[in-house]
């Protein structure tokens, strides 16, 4: 009862509801723009949260995440171009429904399934996060160091492509995190005589430059796909349709929860996996690929569940499961909030506000999704240079408002160029971002461990939690190496002449 009263007080006495609605609206708009992923949409507003109240800032970012996951399905259904990576599976049947004149029905199923997935993920978030965070009470410096290494190894091994590229990106991120004042000795490092680098390169700058600026550079030469003159109205499913969608939505919710709990999983994997499982368990598998309503419901429920479930490892241990969760981690760090048990003990109002704001955004998603549809269709038809100019304005003005520094703008633009080159050569962003975020945690706890042991590395073997994390990290890296070796052998076998 006390918790319910606190939630009602937050709704009335704080700007939580406006923050949730504004974040939801911006998230849907950003997700509806092809190529502007959920992480990019979040990173665009991240600098503006710098001066906000911590609870309001976190609610705003979480609501953007929720809105973007639904918004990505709008262009996926209407123009066969997913607005976010996680909406790629929705293209298969969503666009077929649009070709059959059922675009409004497809959008309604996507919206309803997204709400179901968001509610299920929120229940999992509330039920699992705090109990898991209590495990961290037993952590010592060695445990935190090993946990940081585990997070980096998991993300590097699951980021796709080459394990070596993932580890290299993580290493570069950790190198960037060493710029500034040494946390133990207080000596300045790698500042090259620049006073602006004494405070280091903030994670917010790295996230904005890699996720937003590099994407703008990549899209600068591409052409936009217009909807043309058409009017689409969202049609929510009736009761009979809702009953039919229960099974694929349940499959999507379970898949989204599992993938959200696994760092590196993400909404796109959950969406495709749930699509395959929904087809496997469907009474009408022949409809899949030809405009199946279940083929829209399952992936949309899955990727919206991931939006909440991926926050469970983030809030419990500080390990984000996706690019978007990494941006939210940046929002926490901006306001001095450290994930784990202390967050629940010292900043319980922030966590409660996050839960309440996410619930508000989820419930409001139906009304906002219907009202904002004409705006999304109008924006998709705008010339891409106009949209790019507007987004550049958001990026530069947001970064400048933090410290009023032109040097920060230079760092962001340079980081965007680096991100563009990383994308061109197949280097993943998430390990680099985590290197910047987890680098100080790994370094400071490693050096504390060495001070405690007098430089003896065997202190890590005396901590069973650290040993478990390190063994798990080795297993992940070994599994990734074996997978790459297996794929390389398979490719050689395929090209071998008969």
CSV table of N, CA and C in Angstrom, one decimal, residues 28 32 70-79 90 93-95 97-98 102-115 227 230-237 293 296-297 300 365-366 369-370 373-374 376-377:
chain,number,residue,atom,x,y,z
A,28,UNK,N,8.5,7.3,-30.7
A,28,UNK,CA,7.7,6.8,-31.9
A,28,UNK,C,8.1,7.5,-33.2
A,32,UNK,N,10.1,5.7,-36.3
A,32,UNK,CA,9.4,5.7,-37.6
A,32,UNK,C,10.3,6.2,-38.7
A,70,UNK,N,8.0,0.5,-30.9
A,70,UNK,CA,6.8,0.5,-31.7
A,70,UNK,C,6.9,1.2,-33.0
A,71,UNK,N,7.5,2.4,-32.9
A,71,UNK,CA,7.7,3.3,-34.1
A,71,UNK,C,8.4,2.6,-35.2
A,72,UNK,N,9.3,1.7,-34.9
A,72,UNK,CA,10.0,1.0,-36.0
A,72,UNK,C,9.1,0.2,-36.9
A,73,UNK,N,8.0,-0.2,-36.4
A,73,UNK,CA,7.1,-1.1,-37.2
A,73,UNK,C,6.3,-0.3,-38.2
A,74,UNK,N,6.2,1.0,-38.0
A,74,UNK,CA,5.4,1.8,-39.0
A,74,UNK,C,6.0,1.8,-40.4
A,75,UNK,N,7.2,2.2,-40.6
A,75,UNK,CA,7.7,2.1,-42.0
A,75,UNK,C,7.9,0.7,-42.4
A,76,UNK,N,8.1,-0.3,-41.5
A,76,UNK,CA,8.3,-1.7,-41.8
A,76,UNK,C,7.0,-2.2,-42.5
A,77,UNK,N,5.8,-1.7,-42.0
A,77,UNK,CA,4.6,-2.2,-42.6
A,77,UNK,C,4.2,-1.3,-43.8
A,78,UNK,N,4.5,0.0,-43.8
A,78,UNK,CA,4.0,0.8,-44.9
A,78,UNK,C,4.9,0.9,-46.1
A,79,UNK,N,6.2,0.8,-45.9
A,79,UNK,CA,7.1,1.0,-47.0
A,79,UNK,C,8.2,-0.1,-47.1
A,90,UNK,N,9.1,-7.8,-38.7
A,90,UNK,CA,7.7,-7.4,-39.0
A,90,UNK,C,7.5,-7.1,-40.4
A,93,UNK,N,5.4,-10.1,-42.9
A,93,UNK,CA,4.0,-10.2,-43.0
A,93,UNK,C,3.3,-8.9,-42.9
A,94,UNK,N,3.9,-7.9,-42.3
A,94,UNK,CA,3.3,-6.6,-42.2
A,94,UNK,C,3.1,-5.9,-43.5
A,95,UNK,N,4.2,-6.0,-44.3
A,95,UNK,CA,4.1,-5.3,-45.7
A,95,UNK,C,3.1,-6.1,-46.6
A,97,UNK,N,0.4,-7.6,-45.6
A,97,UNK,CA,-0.9,-7.1,-45.2
A,97,UNK,C,-1.2,-5.7,-45.8
A,98,UNK,N,-0.2,-4.9,-45.8
A,98,UNK,CA,-0.4,-3.6,-46.5
A,98,UNK,C,-0.7,-3.7,-47.9
A,102,UNK,N,-4.7,-4.0,-45.9
A,102,UNK,CA,-4.9,-4.2,-44.5
A,102,UNK,C,-3.8,-3.5,-43.7
A,103,UNK,N,-3.3,-2.4,-44.2
A,103,UNK,CA,-2.3,-1.7,-43.4
A,103,UNK,C,-2.8,-1.2,-42.1
A,104,UNK,N,-4.0,-0.7,-42.0
A,104,UNK,CA,-4.5,-0.3,-40.7
A,104,UNK,C,-4.6,-1.4,-39.7
A,105,UNK,N,-5.0,-2.6,-40.2
A,105,UNK,CA,-5.1,-3.7,-39.3
A,105,UNK,C,-3.7,-4.2,-38.8
A,106,UNK,N,-2.7,-4.2,-39.7
A,106,UNK,CA,-1.4,-4.5,-39.3
A,106,UNK,C,-0.8,-3.6,-38.3
A,107,UNK,N,-1.0,-2.3,-38.5
A,107,UNK,CA,-0.5,-1.3,-37.5
A,107,UNK,C,-1.2,-1.4,-36.2
A,108,UNK,N,-2.5,-1.8,-36.2
A,108,UNK,CA,-3.2,-2.0,-35.0
A,108,UNK,C,-2.7,-3.2,-34.2
A,109,UNK,N,-2.5,-4.3,-34.9
A,109,UNK,CA,-1.9,-5.5,-34.3
A,109,UNK,C,-0.5,-5.2,-33.7
A,110,UNK,N,0.3,-4.5,-34.5
A,110,UNK,CA,1.6,-4.1,-34.0
A,110,UNK,C,1.5,-3.3,-32.7
A,111,UNK,N,0.6,-2.3,-32.7
A,111,UNK,CA,0.5,-1.5,-31.5
A,111,UNK,C,0.0,-2.2,-30.3
A,112,UNK,N,-1.1,-3.1,-30.5
A,112,UNK,CA,-1.6,-3.8,-29.4
A,112,UNK,C,-0.6,-4.9,-28.9
A,113,UNK,N,0.1,-5.5,-29.8
A,113,UNK,CA,1.1,-6.5,-29.4
A,113,UNK,C,2.3,-5.8,-28.7
A,114,UNK,N,2.6,-4.6,-29.1
A,114,UNK,CA,3.7,-3.8,-28.4
A,114,UNK,C,3.3,-3.5,-27.0
A,115,UNK,N,2.1,-3.1,-26.8
A,115,UNK,CA,1.6,-2.8,-25.5
A,115,UNK,C,1.7,-4.0,-24.6
A,227,UNK,N,6.3,7.5,-48.9
A,227,UNK,CA,5.1,6.7,-48.8
A,227,UNK,C,4.1,7.0,-50.0
A,230,UNK,N,-1.2,8.8,-49.3
A,230,UNK,CA,-2.1,7.8,-48.9
A,230,UNK,C,-2.5,8.2,-47.4
A,231,UNK,N,-3.6,7.6,-47.0
A,231,UNK,CA,-4.1,7.9,-45.7
A,231,UNK,C,-4.4,6.5,-45.0
A,232,UNK,N,-3.8,6.3,-43.9
A,232,UNK,CA,-3.9,5.0,-43.2
A,232,UNK,C,-4.4,5.3,-41.7
A,233,UNK,N,-5.4,4.6,-41.3
A,233,UNK,CA,-6.0,4.7,-40.0
A,233,UNK,C,-5.7,3.4,-39.3
A,234,UNK,N,-5.2,3.5,-38.1
A,234,UNK,CA,-5.0,2.3,-37.3
A,234,UNK,C,-6.3,1.7,-36.8
A,235,UNK,N,-6.4,0.3,-37.0
A,235,UNK,CA,-7.6,-0.4,-36.6
A,235,UNK,C,-7.1,-1.4,-35.5
A,236,UNK,N,-7.5,-1.2,-34.3
A,236,UNK,CA,-7.2,-2.1,-33.2
A,236,UNK,C,-7.9,-3.5,-33.4
A,237,UNK,N,-7.3,-4.6,-33.0
A,237,UNK,CA,-8.0,-5.9,-33.2
A,237,UNK,C,-9.2,-6.0,-32.3
A,293,UNK,N,-1.4,-12.5,-39.4
A,293,UNK,CA,-1.6,-11.6,-38.3
A,293,UNK,C,-0.6,-12.0,-37.2
A,296,UNK,N,2.9,-10.8,-37.4
A,296,UNK,CA,3.1,-9.4,-37.0
A,296,UNK,C,3.1,-9.4,-35.5
A,297,UNK,N,2.3,-10.1,-34.8
A,297,UNK,CA,2.1,-10.0,-33.4
A,297,UNK,C,3.3,-10.5,-32.6
A,300,UNK,N,6.6,-8.2,-32.8
A,300,UNK,CA,6.3,-6.9,-32.1
A,300,UNK,C,6.2,-7.1,-30.6
A,365,UNK,N,0.6,4.4,-24.8
A,365,UNK,CA,1.1,4.1,-26.2
A,365,UNK,C,0.0,3.9,-27.2
A,366,UNK,N,-1.2,3.4,-26.8
A,366,UNK,CA,-2.3,3.2,-27.7
A,366,UNK,C,-2.8,4.5,-28.2
A,369,UNK,N,0.0,6.4,-30.1
A,369,UNK,CA,0.2,5.8,-31.4
A,369,UNK,C,-0.8,6.1,-32.5
A,370,UNK,N,-2.1,6.2,-32.1
A,370,UNK,CA,-3.1,6.5,-33.0
A,370,UNK,C,-3.1,8.0,-33.4
A,373,UNK,N,0.1,9.1,-35.8
A,373,UNK,CA,0.3,8.4,-37.1
A,373,UNK,C,0.5,9.4,-38.2
A,374,UNK,N,-0.4,10.4,-38.4
A,374,UNK,CA,-0.3,11.3,-39.5
A,374,UNK,C,1.1,12.0,-39.5
A,376,UNK,N,3.9,10.9,-38.3
A,376,UNK,CA,5.0,10.0,-38.7
A,376,UNK,C,5.0,9.8,-40.2
A,377,UNK,N,3.8,9.7,-40.8
A,377,UNK,CA,3.7,9.6,-42.2
A,377,UNK,C,4.2,10.8,-43.0
